[in-house]
Amino acid sequence: DAKTTQPTSMDCAEGRAANLPCNHSTISGNEYVYWYRQIHSQGPQYIIHGLKNNETNEMASLIITEDRKSSTLILPHATLRDTAVYYCIVRVAKDSSYKLIFGSGTRLLVRP
Amino acid sequence: NAGVTQTPKFQVLKTGQSMTLQCAQDMNHEYMSWYRQDPGMGLRLIHYSVGAGITDQGEVPNGYNVSRSTTEDFPLRLLSAAPSQTSVYFCASSVGQYNEQFFGPGTRLTVL
């Protein structure tokens, strides 16, 4: 199973872009990269996912390197409400099923 | 839609007691999962289901049983609670294996 490595914590100023890195050097060709976040003790919230192309939605952008061994989640204009733990996850395929294996995540603190 | 609901929100058990954590979703999602989250840690997959009548084990299945008799419900059973099962339990569902997972609010379980 592909594993992910993320920094334990990061911070950024409100209104600035937050760039959260993730290493997944053992990812295989058919595995997707997912990002979720968890605000305080709530259930995790889906942000974005991608395979090999860069993706953008209303919440964030996902940049995946050409070799797919790492990716970066970009929150373009971070707000205080973006303070959360961010999880980079590689989706494991088993037969026709799926599993999401969560790591420890990056604790992002957005400063006023 | 209510989304993913979990009951109870809080529960205290004594060692050896049994109980069932309830999870229901009203989005007609085929895929449902149970995770546990220990303090300061990421989520770990316990069991998952790809449809009614089909379940499979995740990372940490020991001590837990599941069944999926309907699309809507995915209960998690603790047969003989142990202090090591003190954790926050999250249920999640998704429409398909490639789609975002929707998480419930969690059940906080303490085993004395």
PDB file of N, CA, C and O in Angstrom, chain B residues 16-65:
ATOM      1  N   GLY B  16     -15.787  -5.459  28.907  1.00  0.00           N
ATOM      2  CA  GLY B  16     -16.568  -6.676  28.743  1.00  0.00           C
ATOM      3  C   GLY B  16     -17.985  -6.469  28.252  1.00  0.00           C
ATOM      4  O   GLY B  16     -18.626  -7.418  27.790  1.00  0.00           O
ATOM      5  N   GLN B  17     -18.488  -5.241  28.349  1.00  0.00           N
ATOM      6  CA  GLN B  17     -19.824  -4.982  27.855  1.00  0.00           C
ATOM      7  C   GLN B  17     -19.838  -4.976  26.330  1.00  0.00           C
ATOM      8  O   GLN B  17     -18.819  -4.754  25.671  1.00  0.00           O
ATOM      9  N   SER B  18     -21.015  -5.192  25.782  1.00  0.00           N
ATOM     10  CA  SER B  18     -21.168  -5.131  24.330  1.00  0.00           C
ATOM     11  C   SER B  18     -22.087  -3.982  23.969  1.00  0.00           C
ATOM     12  O   SER B  18     -22.882  -3.516  24.796  1.00  0.00           O
ATOM     13  N   MET B  19     -21.945  -3.498  22.763  1.00  0.00           N
ATOM     14  CA  MET B  19     -22.840  -2.462  22.280  1.00  0.00           C
ATOM     15  C   MET B  19     -22.723  -2.345  20.763  1.00  0.00           C
ATOM     16  O   MET B  19     -21.783  -2.890  20.156  1.00  0.00           O
ATOM     17  N   THR B  20     -23.685  -1.659  20.181  1.00  0.00           N
ATOM     18  CA  THR B  20     -23.702  -1.412  18.749  1.00  0.00           C
ATOM     19  C   THR B  20     -23.724   0.079  18.479  1.00  0.00           C
ATOM     20  O   THR B  20     -24.557   0.795  19.030  1.00  0.00           O
ATOM     21  N   LEU B  21     -22.792   0.528  17.671  1.00  0.00           N
ATOM     22  CA  LEU B  21     -22.801   1.904  17.187  1.00  0.00           C
ATOM     23  C   LEU B  21     -23.602   1.933  15.886  1.00  0.00           C
ATOM     24  O   LEU B  21     -23.344   1.144  14.974  1.00  0.00           O
ATOM     25  N   GLN B  22     -24.541   2.865  15.839  1.00  0.00           N
ATOM     26  CA  GLN B  22     -25.412   2.934  14.667  1.00  0.00           C
ATOM     27  C   GLN B  22     -24.910   3.967  13.664  1.00  0.00           C
ATOM     28  O   GLN B  22     -24.389   5.021  14.024  1.00  0.00           O
ATOM     29  N   CYS B  23     -25.068   3.634  12.397  1.00  0.00           N
ATOM     30  CA  CYS B  23     -24.743   4.555  11.306  1.00  0.00           C
ATOM     31  C   CYS B  23     -25.800   4.408  10.234  1.00  0.00           C
ATOM     32  O   CYS B  23     -26.129   3.280   9.837  1.00  0.00           O
ATOM     33  N   ALA B  24     -26.314   5.525   9.762  1.00  0.00           N
ATOM     34  CA  ALA B  24     -27.315   5.498   8.703  1.00  0.00           C
ATOM     35  C   ALA B  24     -27.056   6.648   7.736  1.00  0.00           C
ATOM     36  O   ALA B  24     -26.585   7.709   8.136  1.00  0.00           O
ATOM     37  N   GLN B  25     -27.386   6.384   6.470  1.00  0.00           N
ATOM     38  CA  GLN B  25     -27.269   7.450   5.468  1.00  0.00           C
ATOM     39  C   GLN B  25     -28.499   7.391   4.562  1.00  0.00           C
ATOM     40  O   GLN B  25     -29.023   6.318   4.276  1.00  0.00           O
ATOM     41  N   ASP B  26     -28.931   8.579   4.134  1.00  0.00           N
ATOM     42  CA  ASP B  26     -30.145   8.667   3.316  1.00  0.00           C
ATOM     43  C   ASP B  26     -29.831   9.141   1.910  1.00  0.00           C
ATOM     44  O   ASP B  26     -30.674   9.742   1.233  1.00  0.00           O
ATOM     45  N   MET B  27     -28.613   8.898   1.449  1.00  0.00           N
ATOM     46  CA  MET B  27     -28.185   9.361   0.134  1.00  0.00           C
ATOM     47  C   MET B  27     -28.105   8.221  -0.877  1.00  0.00           C
ATOM     48  O   MET B  27     -27.632   8.419  -1.990  1.00  0.00           O
ATOM     49  N   ASN B  28     -28.552   7.040  -0.485  1.00  0.00           N
ATOM     50  CA  ASN B  28     -28.532   5.864  -1.355  1.00  0.00           C
ATOM     51  C   ASN B  28     -27.109   5.510  -1.800  1.00  0.00           C
ATOM     52  O   ASN B  28     -26.896   5.050  -2.922  1.00  0.00           O
ATOM     53  N   HIS B  29     -26.151   5.717  -0.884  1.00  0.00           N
ATOM     54  CA  HIS B  29     -24.764   5.408  -1.197  1.00  0.00           C
ATOM     55  C   HIS B  29     -24.496   3.921  -1.046  1.00  0.00           C
ATOM     56  O   HIS B  29     -24.941   3.290  -0.094  1.00  0.00           O
ATOM     57  N   GLU B  30     -23.730   3.374  -1.996  1.00  0.00           N
ATOM     58  CA  GLU B  30     -23.393   1.952  -1.924  1.00  0.00           C
ATOM     59  C   GLU B  30     -22.260   1.688  -0.924  1.00  0.00           C
ATOM     60  O   GLU B  30     -22.228   0.665  -0.274  1.00  0.00           O
ATOM     61  N   TYR B  31     -21.312   2.603  -0.851  1.00  0.00           N
ATOM     62  CA  TYR B  31     -20.113   2.364  -0.066  1.00  0.00           C
ATOM     63  C   TYR B  31     -20.223   2.996   1.315  1.00  0.00           C
ATOM     64  O   TYR B  31     -20.575   4.164   1.444  1.00  0.00           O
ATOM     65  N   MET B  32     -19.933   2.216   2.325  1.00  0.00           N
ATOM     66  CA  MET B  32     -19.925   2.724   3.698  1.00  0.00           C
ATOM     67  C   MET B  32     -18.717   2.166   4.436  1.00  0.00           C
ATOM     68  O   MET B  32     -18.249   1.054   4.147  1.00  0.00           O
ATOM     69  N   SER B  33     -18.212   2.963   5.393  1.00  0.00           N
ATOM     70  CA  SER B  33     -17.000   2.580   6.112  1.00  0.00           C
ATOM     71  C   SER B  33     -17.093   2.991   7.566  1.00  0.00           C
ATOM     72  O   SER B  33     -17.819   3.937   7.903  1.00  0.00           O
ATOM     73  N   TRP B  34     -16.327   2.311   8.411  1.00  0.00           N
ATOM     74  CA  TRP B  34     -16.141   2.689   9.803  1.00  0.00           C
ATOM     75  C   TRP B  34     -14.661   2.952  10.063  1.00  0.00           C
ATOM     76  O   TRP B  34     -13.799   2.156   9.657  1.00  0.00           O
ATOM     77  N   TYR B  35     -14.380   4.076  10.730  1.00  0.00           N
ATOM     78  CA  TYR B  35     -13.032   4.437  11.120  1.00  0.00           C
ATOM     79  C   TYR B  35     -13.009   4.688  12.630  1.00  0.00           C
ATOM     80  O   TYR B  35     -14.012   5.058  13.230  1.00  0.00           O
ATOM     81  N   ARG B  36     -11.838   4.543  13.211  1.00  0.00           N
ATOM     82  CA  ARG B  36     -11.607   5.007  14.568  1.00  0.00           C
ATOM     83  C   ARG B  36     -10.472   6.016  14.564  1.00  0.00           C
ATOM     84  O   ARG B  36      -9.557   5.939  13.740  1.00  0.00           O
ATOM     85  N   GLN B  37     -10.564   6.963  15.488  1.00  0.00           N
ATOM     86  CA  GLN B  37      -9.532   7.977  15.614  1.00  0.00           C
ATOM     87  C   GLN B  37      -9.138   8.108  17.074  1.00  0.00           C
ATOM     88  O   GLN B  37      -9.926   8.558  17.902  1.00  0.00           O
ATOM     89  N   ASP B  38      -7.906   7.742  17.372  1.00  0.00           N
ATOM     90  CA  ASP B  38      -7.373   7.875  18.726  1.00  0.00           C
ATOM     91  C   ASP B  38      -6.790   9.277  18.893  1.00  0.00           C
ATOM     92  O   ASP B  38      -6.435   9.927  17.901  1.00  0.00           O
ATOM     93  N   PRO B  39      -6.661   9.771  20.117  1.00  0.00           N
ATOM     94  CA  PRO B  39      -6.205  11.150  20.344  1.00  0.00           C
ATOM     95  C   PRO B  39      -4.904  11.472  19.623  1.00  0.00           C
ATOM     96  O   PRO B  39      -3.920  10.725  19.739  1.00  0.00           O
ATOM     97  N   GLY B  40      -4.907  12.565  18.859  1.00  0.00           N
ATOM     98  CA  GLY B  40      -3.706  13.020  18.165  1.00  0.00           C
ATOM     99  C   GLY B  40      -3.302  12.191  16.962  1.00  0.00           C
ATOM    100  O   GLY B  40      -2.219  12.388  16.411  1.00  0.00           O
ATOM    101  N   MET B  41      -4.165  11.270  16.573  1.00  0.00           N
ATOM    102  CA  MET B  41      -3.819  10.360  15.466  1.00  0.00           C
ATOM    103  C   MET B  41      -4.759  10.593  14.290  1.00  0.00           C
ATOM    104  O   MET B  41      -5.806  11.220  14.416  1.00  0.00           O
ATOM    105  N   GLY B  42      -4.372  10.031  13.144  1.00  0.00           N
ATOM    106  CA  GLY B  42      -5.262  10.034  11.991  1.00  0.00           C
ATOM    107  C   GLY B  42      -6.305   8.941  12.119  1.00  0.00           C
ATOM    108  O   GLY B  42      -6.325   8.176  13.087  1.00  0.00           O
ATOM    109  N   LEU B  43      -7.171   8.859  11.127  1.00  0.00           N
ATOM    110  CA  LEU B  43      -8.223   7.849  11.142  1.00  0.00           C
ATOM    111  C   LEU B  43      -7.684   6.503  10.657  1.00  0.00           C
ATOM    112  O   LEU B  43      -6.865   6.441   9.747  1.00  0.00           O
ATOM    113  N   ARG B  44      -8.176   5.440  11.257  1.00  0.00           N
ATOM    114  CA  ARG B  44      -7.818   4.087  10.831  1.00  0.00           C
ATOM    115  C   ARG B  44      -9.087   3.324  10.459  1.00  0.00           C
ATOM    116  O   ARG B  44     -10.075   3.342  11.197  1.00  0.00           O
ATOM    117  N   LEU B  45      -9.025   2.662   9.319  1.00  0.00           N
ATOM    118  CA  LEU B  45     -10.181   1.961   8.788  1.00  0.00           C
ATOM    119  C   LEU B  45     -10.411   0.661   9.543  1.00  0.00           C
ATOM    120  O   LEU B  45      -9.508  -0.167   9.686  1.00  0.00           O
ATOM    121  N   ILE B  46     -11.650   0.452   9.998  1.00  0.00           N
ATOM    122  CA  ILE B  46     -11.995  -0.752  10.753  1.00  0.00           C
ATOM    123  C   ILE B  46     -12.610  -1.791   9.816  1.00  0.00           C
ATOM    124  O   ILE B  46     -12.110  -2.901   9.662  1.00  0.00           O
ATOM    125  N   HIS B  47     -13.743  -1.457   9.240  1.00  0.00           N
ATOM    126  CA  HIS B  47     -14.445  -2.304   8.286  1.00  0.00           C
ATOM    127  C   HIS B  47     -15.076  -1.419   7.227  1.00  0.00           C
ATOM    128  O   HIS B  47     -15.310  -0.241   7.463  1.00  0.00           O
ATOM    129  N   TYR B  48     -15.362  -2.014   6.070  1.00  0.00           N
ATOM    130  CA  TYR B  48     -16.072  -1.279   5.057  1.00  0.00           C
ATOM    131  C   TYR B  48     -17.004  -2.206   4.280  1.00  0.00           C
ATOM    132  O   TYR B  48     -16.894  -3.433   4.386  1.00  0.00           O
ATOM    133  N   SER B  49     -17.897  -1.587   3.519  1.00  0.00           N
ATOM    134  CA  SER B  49     -18.890  -2.348   2.759  1.00  0.00           C
ATOM    135  C   SER B  49     -19.088  -1.694   1.397  1.00  0.00           C
ATOM    136  O   SER B  49     -19.216  -0.473   1.308  1.00  0.00           O
ATOM    137  N   VAL B  50     -19.116  -2.520   0.366  1.00  0.00           N
ATOM    138  CA  VAL B  50     -19.311  -1.992  -0.989  1.00  0.00           C
ATOM    139  C   VAL B  50     -20.748  -2.154  -1.452  1.00  0.00           C
ATOM    140  O   VAL B  50     -21.067  -1.829  -2.599  1.00  0.00           O
ATOM    141  N   GLY B  51     -21.608  -2.641  -0.571  1.00  0.00           N
ATOM    142  CA  GLY B  51     -23.010  -2.771  -0.904  1.00  0.00           C
ATOM    143  C   GLY B  51     -23.696  -3.689   0.083  1.00  0.00           C
ATOM    144  O   GLY B  51     -23.029  -4.359   0.890  1.00  0.00           O
ATOM    145  N   ALA B  52     -25.004  -3.709   0.046  1.00  0.00           N
ATOM    146  CA  ALA B  52     -25.765  -4.548   0.972  1.00  0.00           C
ATOM    147  C   ALA B  52     -25.327  -6.003   0.840  1.00  0.00           C
ATOM    148  O   ALA B  52     -25.209  -6.534  -0.271  1.00  0.00           O
ATOM    149  N   GLY B  53     -25.062  -6.622   1.980  1.00  0.00           N
ATOM    150  CA  GLY B  53     -24.653  -8.013   2.020  1.00  0.00           C
ATOM    151  C   GLY B  53     -23.178  -8.254   1.844  1.00  0.00           C
ATOM    152  O   GLY B  53     -22.713  -9.402   1.920  1.00  0.00           O
ATOM    153  N   ILE B  54     -22.393  -7.193   1.625  1.00  0.00           N
ATOM    154  CA  ILE B  54     -20.958  -7.347   1.359  1.00  0.00           C
ATOM    155  C   ILE B  54     -20.157  -6.488   2.330  1.00  0.00           C
ATOM    156  O   ILE B  54     -20.363  -5.272   2.391  1.00  0.00           O
ATOM    157  N   THR B  55     -19.269  -7.114   3.093  1.00  0.00           N
ATOM    158  CA  THR B  55     -18.400  -6.357   3.993  1.00  0.00           C
ATOM    159  C   THR B  55     -16.979  -6.892   3.879  1.00  0.00           C
ATOM    160  O   THR B  55     -16.763  -8.022   3.420  1.00  0.00           O
ATOM    161  N   ASP B  56     -16.030  -6.082   4.311  1.00  0.00           N
ATOM    162  CA  ASP B  56     -14.630  -6.500   4.275  1.00  0.00           C
ATOM    163  C   ASP B  56     -13.882  -5.797   5.395  1.00  0.00           C
ATOM    164  O   ASP B  56     -14.350  -4.793   5.956  1.00  0.00           O
ATOM    165  N   GLN B  57     -12.714  -6.360   5.742  1.00  0.00           N
ATOM    166  CA  GLN B  57     -11.932  -5.813   6.844  1.00  0.00           C
ATOM    167  C   GLN B  57     -11.035  -4.680   6.396  1.00  0.00           C
ATOM    168  O   GLN B  57     -10.535  -4.666   5.281  1.00  0.00           O
ATOM    169  N   GLY B  58     -10.791  -3.746   7.314  1.00  0.00           N
ATOM    170  CA  GLY B  58      -9.841  -2.684   7.077  1.00  0.00           C
ATOM    171  C   GLY B  58      -8.540  -2.945   7.802  1.00  0.00           C
ATOM    172  O   GLY B  58      -8.102  -4.082   7.936  1.00  0.00           O
ATOM    173  N   GLU B  59      -7.916  -1.861   8.304  1.00  0.00           N
ATOM    174  CA  GLU B  59      -6.622  -1.976   8.983  1.00  0.00           C
ATOM    175  C   GLU B  59      -6.714  -2.613  10.368  1.00  0.00           C
ATOM    176  O   GLU B  59      -5.820  -3.350  10.790  1.00  0.00           O
ATOM    177  N   VAL B  60      -7.767  -2.274  11.106  1.00  0.00           N
ATOM    178  CA  VAL B  60      -7.858  -2.658  12.520  1.00  0.00           C
ATOM    179  C   VAL B  60      -9.203  -3.306  12.833  1.00  0.00           C
ATOM    180  O   VAL B  60      -9.997  -2.784  13.616  1.00  0.00           O
ATOM    181  N   PRO B  61      -9.492  -4.480  12.267  1.00  0.00           N
ATOM    182  CA  PRO B  61     -10.820  -5.070  12.428  1.00  0.00           C
ATOM    183  C   PRO B  61     -11.045  -5.859  13.716  1.00  0.00           C
ATOM    184  O   PRO B  61     -12.194  -6.129  14.085  1.00  0.00           O
ATOM    185  N   ASN B  62      -9.970  -6.201  14.418  1.00  0.00           N
ATOM    186  CA  ASN B  62     -10.107  -7.100  15.573  1.00  0.00           C
ATOM    187  C   ASN B  62     -10.937  -6.466  16.675  1.00  0.00           C
ATOM    188  O   ASN B  62     -10.698  -5.328  17.080  1.00  0.00           O
ATOM    189  N   GLY B  63     -11.909  -7.229  17.167  1.00  0.00           N
ATOM    190  CA  GLY B  63     -12.768  -6.758  18.246  1.00  0.00           C
ATOM    191  C   GLY B  63     -14.053  -6.118  17.764  1.00  0.00           C
ATOM    192  O   GLY B  63     -14.883  -5.701  18.589  1.00  0.00           O
ATOM    193  N   TYR B  64     -14.216  -6.045  16.452  1.00  0.00           N
ATOM    194  CA  TYR B  64     -15.393  -5.390  15.863  1.00  0.00           C
ATOM    195  C   TYR B  64     -16.056  -6.302  14.829  1.00  0.00           C
ATOM    196  O   TYR B  64     -15.367  -6.996  14.086  1.00  0.00           O
ATOM    197  N   ASN B  65     -17.375  -6.251  14.795  1.00  0.00           N
ATOM    198  CA  ASN B  65     -18.127  -6.937  13.747  1.00  0.00           C
ATOM    199  C   ASN B  65     -19.038  -5.958  13.048  1.00  0.00           C
ATOM    200  O   ASN B  65     -19.502  -4.979  13.665  1.00  0.00           O
TER     201      ASN B  65
END
